PDB file of C-alpha atoms in Angstrom:
ATOM      1  CA  MET A   1       0.000   0.000   0.000  1.00  0.00           C
ATOM      2  CA  ILE A   2       0.926   3.663  -0.178  1.00  0.00           C
ATOM      3  CA  LEU A   3       0.733   5.501   3.138  1.00  0.00           C
ATOM      4  CA  GLY A   4       0.987   9.288   3.255  1.00  0.00           C
ATOM      5  CA  ILE A   5       1.954  11.284   6.334  1.00  0.00           C
ATOM      6  CA  GLU A   6       0.919  14.917   6.336  1.00  0.00           C
ATOM      7  CA  GLY A   7       1.002  18.017   8.501  1.00  0.00           C
ATOM      8  CA  VAL A   8       2.833  21.289   8.896  1.00  0.00           C
ATOM      9  CA  SER A   9       6.561  21.443   9.568  1.00  0.00           C
ATOM     10  CA  CYS A  10       7.891  20.228  12.927  1.00  0.00           C
ATOM     11  CA  VAL A  11       4.760  18.197  13.680  1.00  0.00           C
ATOM     12  CA  GLY A  12       6.604  14.866  13.658  1.00  0.00           C
ATOM     13  CA  LYS A  13       5.991  13.374  10.208  1.00  0.00           C
ATOM     14  CA  THR A  14       9.480  11.949   9.698  1.00  0.00           C
ATOM     15  CA  THR A  15       9.555  10.520  13.211  1.00  0.00           C
ATOM     16  CA  LEU A  16       6.213   8.781  12.718  1.00  0.00           C
ATOM     17  CA  ALA A  17       7.325   7.419   9.349  1.00  0.00           C
ATOM     18  CA  ALA A  18      10.333   5.814  11.039  1.00  0.00           C
ATOM     19  CA  GLN A  19       8.092   4.331  13.731  1.00  0.00           C
ATOM     20  CA  LEU A  20       5.668   2.839  11.210  1.00  0.00           C
ATOM     21  CA  ALA A  21       8.251   1.468   8.794  1.00  0.00           C
ATOM     22  CA  PRO A  22       8.976  -1.786  10.735  1.00  0.00           C
ATOM     23  CA  HIS A  23       5.258  -2.635  10.617  1.00  0.00           C
ATOM     24  CA  LEU A  24       5.028  -2.483   6.814  1.00  0.00           C
ATOM     25  CA  ASN A  25       6.415  -4.617   4.026  1.00  0.00           C
ATOM     26  CA  ARG A  26       9.983  -3.429   3.324  1.00  0.00           C
ATOM     27  CA  PRO A  27       8.674   0.090   2.845  1.00  0.00           C
ATOM     28  CA  ALA A  28      10.355   2.690   0.695  1.00  0.00           C
ATOM     29  CA  VAL A  29      10.234   5.899   2.729  1.00  0.00           C
ATOM     30  CA  ILE A  30      10.122   8.716   0.207  1.00  0.00           C
ATOM     31  CA  PRO A  31      11.319  12.028   1.666  1.00  0.00           C
ATOM     32  CA  CYS A  32       9.565  15.371   1.508  1.00  0.00           C
ATOM     33  CA  TYR A  33       9.975  17.668  -1.483  1.00  0.00           C
ATOM     34  CA  TYR A  34      12.863  19.566   0.066  1.00  0.00           C
ATOM     35  CA  HIS A  35      14.938  16.465   0.703  1.00  0.00           C
ATOM     36  CA  ALA A  36      13.862  14.782  -2.554  1.00  0.00           C
ATOM     37  CA  SER A  37      14.975  17.757  -4.642  1.00  0.00           C
ATOM     38  CA  PRO A  38      18.327  17.394  -6.427  1.00  0.00           C
ATOM     39  CA  ASP A  39      19.117  20.966  -5.343  1.00  0.00           C
ATOM     40  CA  PRO A  40      16.949  22.302  -2.496  1.00  0.00           C
ATOM     41  CA  THR A  41      18.561  25.734  -2.782  1.00  0.00           C
ATOM     42  CA  ARG A  42      16.773  26.196  -6.107  1.00  0.00           C
ATOM     43  CA  LEU A  43      13.308  25.585  -4.663  1.00  0.00           C
ATOM     44  CA  PRO A  44      11.056  28.657  -4.523  1.00  0.00           C
ATOM     45  CA  ALA A  45      10.552  30.840  -1.472  1.00  0.00           C
ATOM     46  CA  PRO A  46       7.735  29.545   0.740  1.00  0.00           C
ATOM     47  CA  GLU A  47       5.689  32.738   0.867  1.00  0.00           C
ATOM     48  CA  PRO A  48       4.574  34.050  -2.546  1.00  0.00           C
ATOM     49  CA  PHE A  49       2.313  37.084  -2.487  1.00  0.00           C
ATOM     50  CA  THR A  50       0.372  36.501  -5.719  1.00  0.00           C
ATOM     51  CA  ALA A  51      -1.588  33.642  -7.220  1.00  0.00           C
ATOM     52  CA  GLU A  52       0.667  33.651 -10.277  1.00  0.00           C
ATOM     53  CA  HIS A  53       3.781  33.130  -8.187  1.00  0.00           C
ATOM     54  CA  GLN A  54       2.104  30.407  -6.125  1.00  0.00           C
ATOM     55  CA  LEU A  55       1.061  28.494  -9.241  1.00  0.00           C
ATOM     56  CA  ALA A  56       4.573  28.797 -10.677  1.00  0.00           C
ATOM     57  CA  ASN A  57       5.909  27.387  -7.408  1.00  0.00           C
ATOM     58  CA  ILE A  58       3.581  24.401  -7.599  1.00  0.00           C
ATOM     59  CA  ALA A  59       4.733  23.674 -11.154  1.00  0.00           C
ATOM     60  CA  GLN A  60       8.324  23.618  -9.893  1.00  0.00           C
ATOM     61  CA  PHE A  61       7.465  21.284  -7.016  1.00  0.00           C
ATOM     62  CA  LEU A  62       5.657  18.966  -9.412  1.00  0.00           C
ATOM     63  CA  ASP A  63       8.977  18.393 -11.139  1.00  0.00           C
ATOM     64  CA  VAL A  64      10.238  17.060  -7.803  1.00  0.00           C
ATOM     65  CA  GLU A  65       7.063  14.993  -7.535  1.00  0.00           C
ATOM     66  CA  ASP A  66       8.096  13.265 -10.769  1.00  0.00           C
ATOM     67  CA  LEU A  67      11.189  11.994  -8.950  1.00  0.00           C
ATOM     68  CA  ARG A  68       9.151  10.848  -5.961  1.00  0.00           C
ATOM     69  CA  LEU A  69       6.662   9.106  -8.230  1.00  0.00           C
ATOM     70  CA  ALA A  70       9.459   7.200  -9.951  1.00  0.00           C
ATOM     71  CA  ARG A  71      10.678   5.950  -6.578  1.00  0.00           C
ATOM     72  CA  ALA A  72       7.170   4.917  -5.557  1.00  0.00           C
ATOM     73  CA  ARG A  73       6.640   3.042  -8.812  1.00  0.00           C
ATOM     74  CA  GLN A  74       9.932   1.217  -8.377  1.00  0.00           C
ATOM     75  CA  ALA A  75       9.055   0.164  -4.836  1.00  0.00           C
ATOM     76  CA  ILE A  76       5.631  -1.117  -5.830  1.00  0.00           C
ATOM     77  CA  ALA A  77       7.113  -2.996  -8.770  1.00  0.00           C
ATOM     78  CA  GLU A  78       9.311  -4.743  -6.195  1.00  0.00           C
ATOM     79  CA  GLY A  79       6.291  -5.673  -4.076  1.00  0.00           C
ATOM     80  CA  ARG A  80       7.129  -3.167  -1.334  1.00  0.00           C
ATOM     81  CA  ASP A  81       4.976  -0.705   0.561  1.00  0.00           C
ATOM     82  CA  VAL A  82       5.542   3.048   0.277  1.00  0.00           C
ATOM     83  CA  ILE A  83       5.534   5.749   2.939  1.00  0.00           C
ATOM     84  CA  LEU A  84       5.292   9.301   1.614  1.00  0.00           C
ATOM     85  CA  ASP A  85       6.725  11.970   3.927  1.00  0.00           C
ATOM     86  CA  ARG A  86       4.322  14.624   2.638  1.00  0.00           C
ATOM     87  CA  THR A  87       2.007  13.994  -0.273  1.00  0.00           C
ATOM     88  CA  VAL A  88       0.935  16.091  -3.218  1.00  0.00           C
ATOM     89  CA  ASP A  89      -1.816  17.459  -0.948  1.00  0.00           C
ATOM     90  CA  THR A  90       0.961  19.448   0.751  1.00  0.00           C
ATOM     91  CA  LEU A  91       1.248  21.597  -2.361  1.00  0.00           C
ATOM     92  CA  LEU A  92      -2.467  22.336  -2.373  1.00  0.00           C
ATOM     93  CA  ALA A  93      -2.641  22.903   1.381  1.00  0.00           C
ATOM     94  CA  HIS A  94       0.245  25.352   1.140  1.00  0.00           C
ATOM     95  CA  ALA A  95      -1.424  27.231  -1.719  1.00  0.00           C
ATOM     96  CA  HIS A  96      -4.678  27.388   0.232  1.00  0.00           C
ATOM     97  CA  ALA A  97      -2.968  28.665   3.386  1.00  0.00           C
ATOM     98  CA  VAL A  98      -0.756  31.265   1.713  1.00  0.00           C
ATOM     99  CA  GLY A  99      -3.659  32.495  -0.381  1.00  0.00           C
ATOM    100  CA  ARG A 100      -5.853  33.005   2.672  1.00  0.00           C
ATOM    101  CA  MET A 101      -3.061  34.871   4.435  1.00  0.00           C
ATOM    102  CA  HIS A 102      -2.299  37.196   1.515  1.00  0.00           C
ATOM    103  CA  GLY A 103      -5.716  37.753   0.010  1.00  0.00           C
ATOM    104  CA  PHE A 104      -5.734  35.581  -3.118  1.00  0.00           C
ATOM    105  CA  ASP A 105      -7.383  32.310  -4.071  1.00  0.00           C
ATOM    106  CA  CYS A 106      -5.783  29.960  -6.572  1.00  0.00           C
ATOM    107  CA  ASP A 107      -7.203  26.740  -5.142  1.00  0.00           C
ATOM    108  CA  ASP A 108      -9.011  25.670  -8.307  1.00  0.00           C
ATOM    109  CA  GLN A 109      -6.061  26.428 -10.589  1.00  0.00           C
ATOM    110  CA  ALA A 110      -3.678  24.662  -8.214  1.00  0.00           C
ATOM    111  CA  ARG A 111      -5.891  21.593  -8.120  1.00  0.00           C
ATOM    112  CA  LEU A 112      -6.022  21.555 -11.925  1.00  0.00           C
ATOM    113  CA  LEU A 113      -2.221  21.718 -12.102  1.00  0.00           C
ATOM    114  CA  VAL A 114      -1.894  18.738  -9.775  1.00  0.00           C
ATOM    115  CA  THR A 115      -4.637  16.570 -11.243  1.00  0.00           C
ATOM    116  CA  THR A 116      -3.345  16.889 -14.794  1.00  0.00           C
ATOM    117  CA  ARG A 117      -0.016  15.358 -13.748  1.00  0.00           C
ATOM    118  CA  SER A 118       0.818  11.824 -12.659  1.00  0.00           C
ATOM    119  CA  VAL A 119       1.502  11.851  -8.925  1.00  0.00           C
ATOM    120  CA  ALA A 120       1.887   9.306  -6.153  1.00  0.00           C
ATOM    121  CA  MET A 121      -1.533   9.115  -4.522  1.00  0.00           C
ATOM    122  CA  PRO A 122      -1.704   7.475  -1.082  1.00  0.00           C
ATOM    123  CA  ASP A 123      -4.326   4.888  -0.194  1.00  0.00           C
ATOM    124  CA  LEU A 124      -4.464   6.426   3.287  1.00  0.00           C
ATOM    125  CA  THR A 125      -3.084   9.706   4.586  1.00  0.00           C
ATOM    126  CA  ILE A 126      -2.422  10.270   8.275  1.00  0.00           C
ATOM    127  CA  VAL A 127      -2.568  13.966   9.127  1.00  0.00           C
ATOM    128  CA  LEU A 128      -0.666  15.025  12.238  1.00  0.00           C
ATOM    129  CA  THR A 129      -1.595  18.181  14.113  1.00  0.00           C
ATOM    130  CA  ALA A 130      -0.058  19.913  17.135  1.00  0.00           C
ATOM    131  CA  ASP A 131      -0.437  23.097  19.128  1.00  0.00           C
ATOM    132  CA  PRO A 132       1.204  25.995  17.259  1.00  0.00           C
ATOM    133  CA  ASP A 133       3.177  26.970  20.369  1.00  0.00           C
ATOM    134  CA  VAL A 134       4.699  23.489  20.454  1.00  0.00           C
ATOM    135  CA  LEU A 135       5.562  23.763  16.759  1.00  0.00           C
ATOM    136  CA  ALA A 136       7.191  27.142  17.309  1.00  0.00           C
ATOM    137  CA  SER A 137       9.336  25.722  20.109  1.00  0.00           C
ATOM    138  CA  ARG A 138      10.515  22.906  17.868  1.00  0.00           C
ATOM    139  CA  ALA A 139      11.121  25.235  14.941  1.00  0.00           C
ATOM    140  CA  ARG A 140      13.533  27.360  16.970  1.00  0.00           C
ATOM    141  CA  LEU A 141      15.826  24.342  17.060  1.00  0.00           C
ATOM    142  CA  ARG A 142      15.919  24.157  13.261  1.00  0.00           C
ATOM    143  CA  LYS A 143      18.347  26.642  11.823  1.00  0.00           C
ATOM    144  CA  GLY A 144      16.851  28.725   9.038  1.00  0.00           C
ATOM    145  CA  MET A 145      13.274  27.481   9.381  1.00  0.00           C
ATOM    146  CA  PRO A 146      11.013  30.078   7.660  1.00  0.00           C
ATOM    147  CA  THR A 147       8.635  31.554  10.216  1.00  0.00           C
ATOM    148  CA  ILE A 148       5.582  30.997   8.010  1.00  0.00           C
ATOM    149  CA  PHE A 149       5.866  27.250   8.526  1.00  0.00           C
ATOM    150  CA  TYR A 150       4.973  27.545  12.187  1.00  0.00           C
ATOM    151  CA  ASP A 151       2.718  30.591  11.983  1.00  0.00           C
ATOM    152  CA  ARG A 152      -0.564  29.895  13.788  1.00  0.00           C
ATOM    153  CA  HIS A 153      -2.735  31.180  10.928  1.00  0.00           C
ATOM    154  CA  PHE A 154      -0.757  29.225   8.350  1.00  0.00           C
ATOM    155  CA  SER A 155      -1.264  26.029  10.377  1.00  0.00           C
ATOM    156  CA  GLU A 156      -4.985  26.649  10.715  1.00  0.00           C
ATOM    157  CA  HIS A 157      -5.491  27.194   6.980  1.00  0.00           C
ATOM    158  CA  PHE A 158      -3.165  24.326   6.046  1.00  0.00           C
ATOM    159  CA  ASN A 159      -5.082  21.899   8.260  1.00  0.00           C
ATOM    160  CA  ALA A 160      -8.428  23.249   7.030  1.00  0.00           C
ATOM    161  CA  TYR A 161      -7.491  22.214   3.497  1.00  0.00           C
ATOM    162  CA  LEU A 162      -6.476  18.746   4.695  1.00  0.00           C
ATOM    163  CA  ALA A 163     -10.023  18.149   5.902  1.00  0.00           C
ATOM    164  CA  HIS A 164     -10.945  17.743   2.208  1.00  0.00           C
ATOM    165  CA  PRO A 165      -7.795  16.622   0.343  1.00  0.00           C
ATOM    166  CA  LEU A 166      -7.282  14.746  -2.907  1.00  0.00           C
ATOM    167  CA  ALA A 167      -6.338  11.635  -0.938  1.00  0.00           C
ATOM    168  CA  PRO A 168      -9.254   9.167  -0.849  1.00  0.00           C
ATOM    169  CA  ALA A 169      -8.944   8.400   2.880  1.00  0.00           C
ATOM    170  CA  VAL A 170      -7.632  10.527   5.742  1.00  0.00           C
ATOM    171  CA  ALA A 171      -7.125   9.976   9.474  1.00  0.00           C
ATOM    172  CA  GLN A 172      -6.258  12.936  11.681  1.00  0.00           C
ATOM    173  CA  LEU A 173      -4.215  12.547  14.847  1.00  0.00           C
ATOM    174  CA  ASP A 174      -3.433  15.248  17.402  1.00  0.00           C
ATOM    175  CA  ALA A 175       0.094  14.490  18.577  1.00  0.00           C
ATOM    176  CA  ALA A 176      -0.572  16.033  22.004  1.00  0.00           C
ATOM    177  CA  ASP A 177      -3.752  14.027  22.590  1.00  0.00           C
ATOM    178  CA  CYS A 178      -1.912  10.812  21.752  1.00  0.00           C
ATOM    179  CA  GLY A 179       0.571  11.312  24.570  1.00  0.00           C
ATOM    180  CA  SER A 180       3.770   9.343  23.983  1.00  0.00           C
ATOM    181  CA  LEU A 181       5.337   8.472  20.644  1.00  0.00           C
ATOM    182  CA  ASP A 182       4.435   4.827  21.244  1.00  0.00           C
ATOM    183  CA  ASP A 183       0.791   5.811  21.748  1.00  0.00           C
ATOM    184  CA  LEU A 184       0.827   7.917  18.586  1.00  0.00           C
ATOM    185  CA  THR A 185       2.318   5.031  16.641  1.00  0.00           C
ATOM    186  CA  ALA A 186      -0.272   2.613  18.020  1.00  0.00           C
ATOM    187  CA  ARG A 187      -3.128   4.893  17.014  1.00  0.00           C
ATOM    188  CA  ALA A 188      -1.676   5.386  13.538  1.00  0.00           C
ATOM    189  CA  LEU A 189      -1.336   1.617  13.136  1.00  0.00           C
ATOM    190  CA  ASP A 190      -4.929   1.184  14.254  1.00  0.00           C
ATOM    191  CA  HIS A 191      -6.107   3.525  11.481  1.00  0.00           C
ATOM    192  CA  LEU A 192      -3.865   1.713   9.020  1.00  0.00           C
ATOM    193  CA  HIS A 193      -5.169  -1.743   9.925  1.00  0.00           C
ATOM    194  CA  ARG A 194      -8.804  -0.618   9.912  1.00  0.00           C
ATOM    195  CA  HIS A 195      -8.348   0.950   6.504  1.00  0.00           C
ATOM    196  CA  GLN A 196      -6.801  -2.237   5.141  1.00  0.00           C
ATOM    197  CA  ALA A 197      -9.631  -4.328   6.576  1.00  0.00           C
ATOM    198  CA  ALA A 198     -12.255  -2.019   5.080  1.00  0.00           C
ATOM    199  CA  GLN A 199     -10.659  -2.313   1.675  1.00  0.00           C
ATOM    200  CA  HIS A 200     -10.512  -6.126   1.961  1.00  0.00           C
ATOM    201  CA  ARG A 201      -6.900  -6.044   0.900  1.00  0.00           C
ATOM    202  CA  PRO A 202      -4.596  -9.022   1.187  1.00  0.00           C
ATOM    203  CA  SER A 203      -1.508  -8.751   3.353  1.00  0.00           C
ATOM    204  CA  PRO A 204       1.188  -6.552   1.737  1.00  0.00           C
ATOM    205  CA  THR A 205       3.518  -9.559   1.842  1.00  0.00           C
ATOM    206  CA  LEU A 206       1.367 -11.343  -0.743  1.00  0.00           C
ATOM    207  CA  GLY A 207       2.229  -9.088  -3.616  1.00  0.00           C
ATOM    208  CA  PRO A 208       2.469  -5.590  -5.037  1.00  0.00           C
ATOM    209  CA  HIS A 209      -0.271  -3.020  -4.823  1.00  0.00           C
ATOM    210  CA  PRO A 210      -1.138  -1.031  -7.967  1.00  0.00           C
ATOM    211  CA  LEU A 211      -0.012   2.577  -7.873  1.00  0.00           C
ATOM    212  CA  LYS A 212      -2.852   5.063  -7.769  1.00  0.00           C
ATOM    213  CA  GLU A 213      -2.474   8.468  -9.337  1.00  0.00           C
ATOM    214  CA  ALA A 214      -4.399  11.703  -9.104  1.00  0.00           C
ATOM    215  CA  SER A 215      -7.120  12.192 -11.684  1.00  0.00           C
TER     216      SER A 215
END
C-alpha cells in the first residue's frame, strides 16, 4: 500500500514514518519535497504574495514529484509498501494557506495543475496536528526554518485544506492528545489496519499493490 503522512513542519511526520516502517512490508520511505529535490537551494521561497507566483511554485514542485513518483513506482514494482513523507496534498494545502493569508485564491487552478499530472496518490493519509506553540518551540531548534511554517494562521489554513484533500482516505491525529510516541504510533497503526480491513486487501507480503495516481 501507499501511506501518506501529512502536517505542517515540525509536527513529527518523519519521526512517525520511522516508527511505522517496521510494521510495513519493506517500505520505501520517500522524503519530503525539500529532501527529494536534487538541489533544495533552487526551490522557490515559501511565501509568494500573488496567485501567479504560487502556481509557478507548484509547477516547480511537481517536477520534484516526478522523482518521488518514480521511486514509488519502483518500490511497488518490487512488491514493497511506500511511505510518503508529505504527499501532493501538501502543495495544495500550502497554496490554500498562503492564499488566505495574503488575500488571493488559486485553489481551483492549483488543483487543476496537480490533477493533470501523474503523482503518487496514497491509499491512506495520516494527518498530524499539534499546538502551534509546540511547533514554534521545535522550529527554533531548526536553523533557518522560515517563520511561516509555524505561523498559527498558516497552520490553521493548512489543516483546514487537509479536511478535504485529494487523498481518498484521511485519518487525523493530534500528537498532544496521543501522549507518547508509542501511543501515537499505536493509534496510527490502528487507522492503518482498519483501513486495510475495510478495503478487503490481502496482506502486503502477498504481492504488489497497484499505484494510484491523481485524476
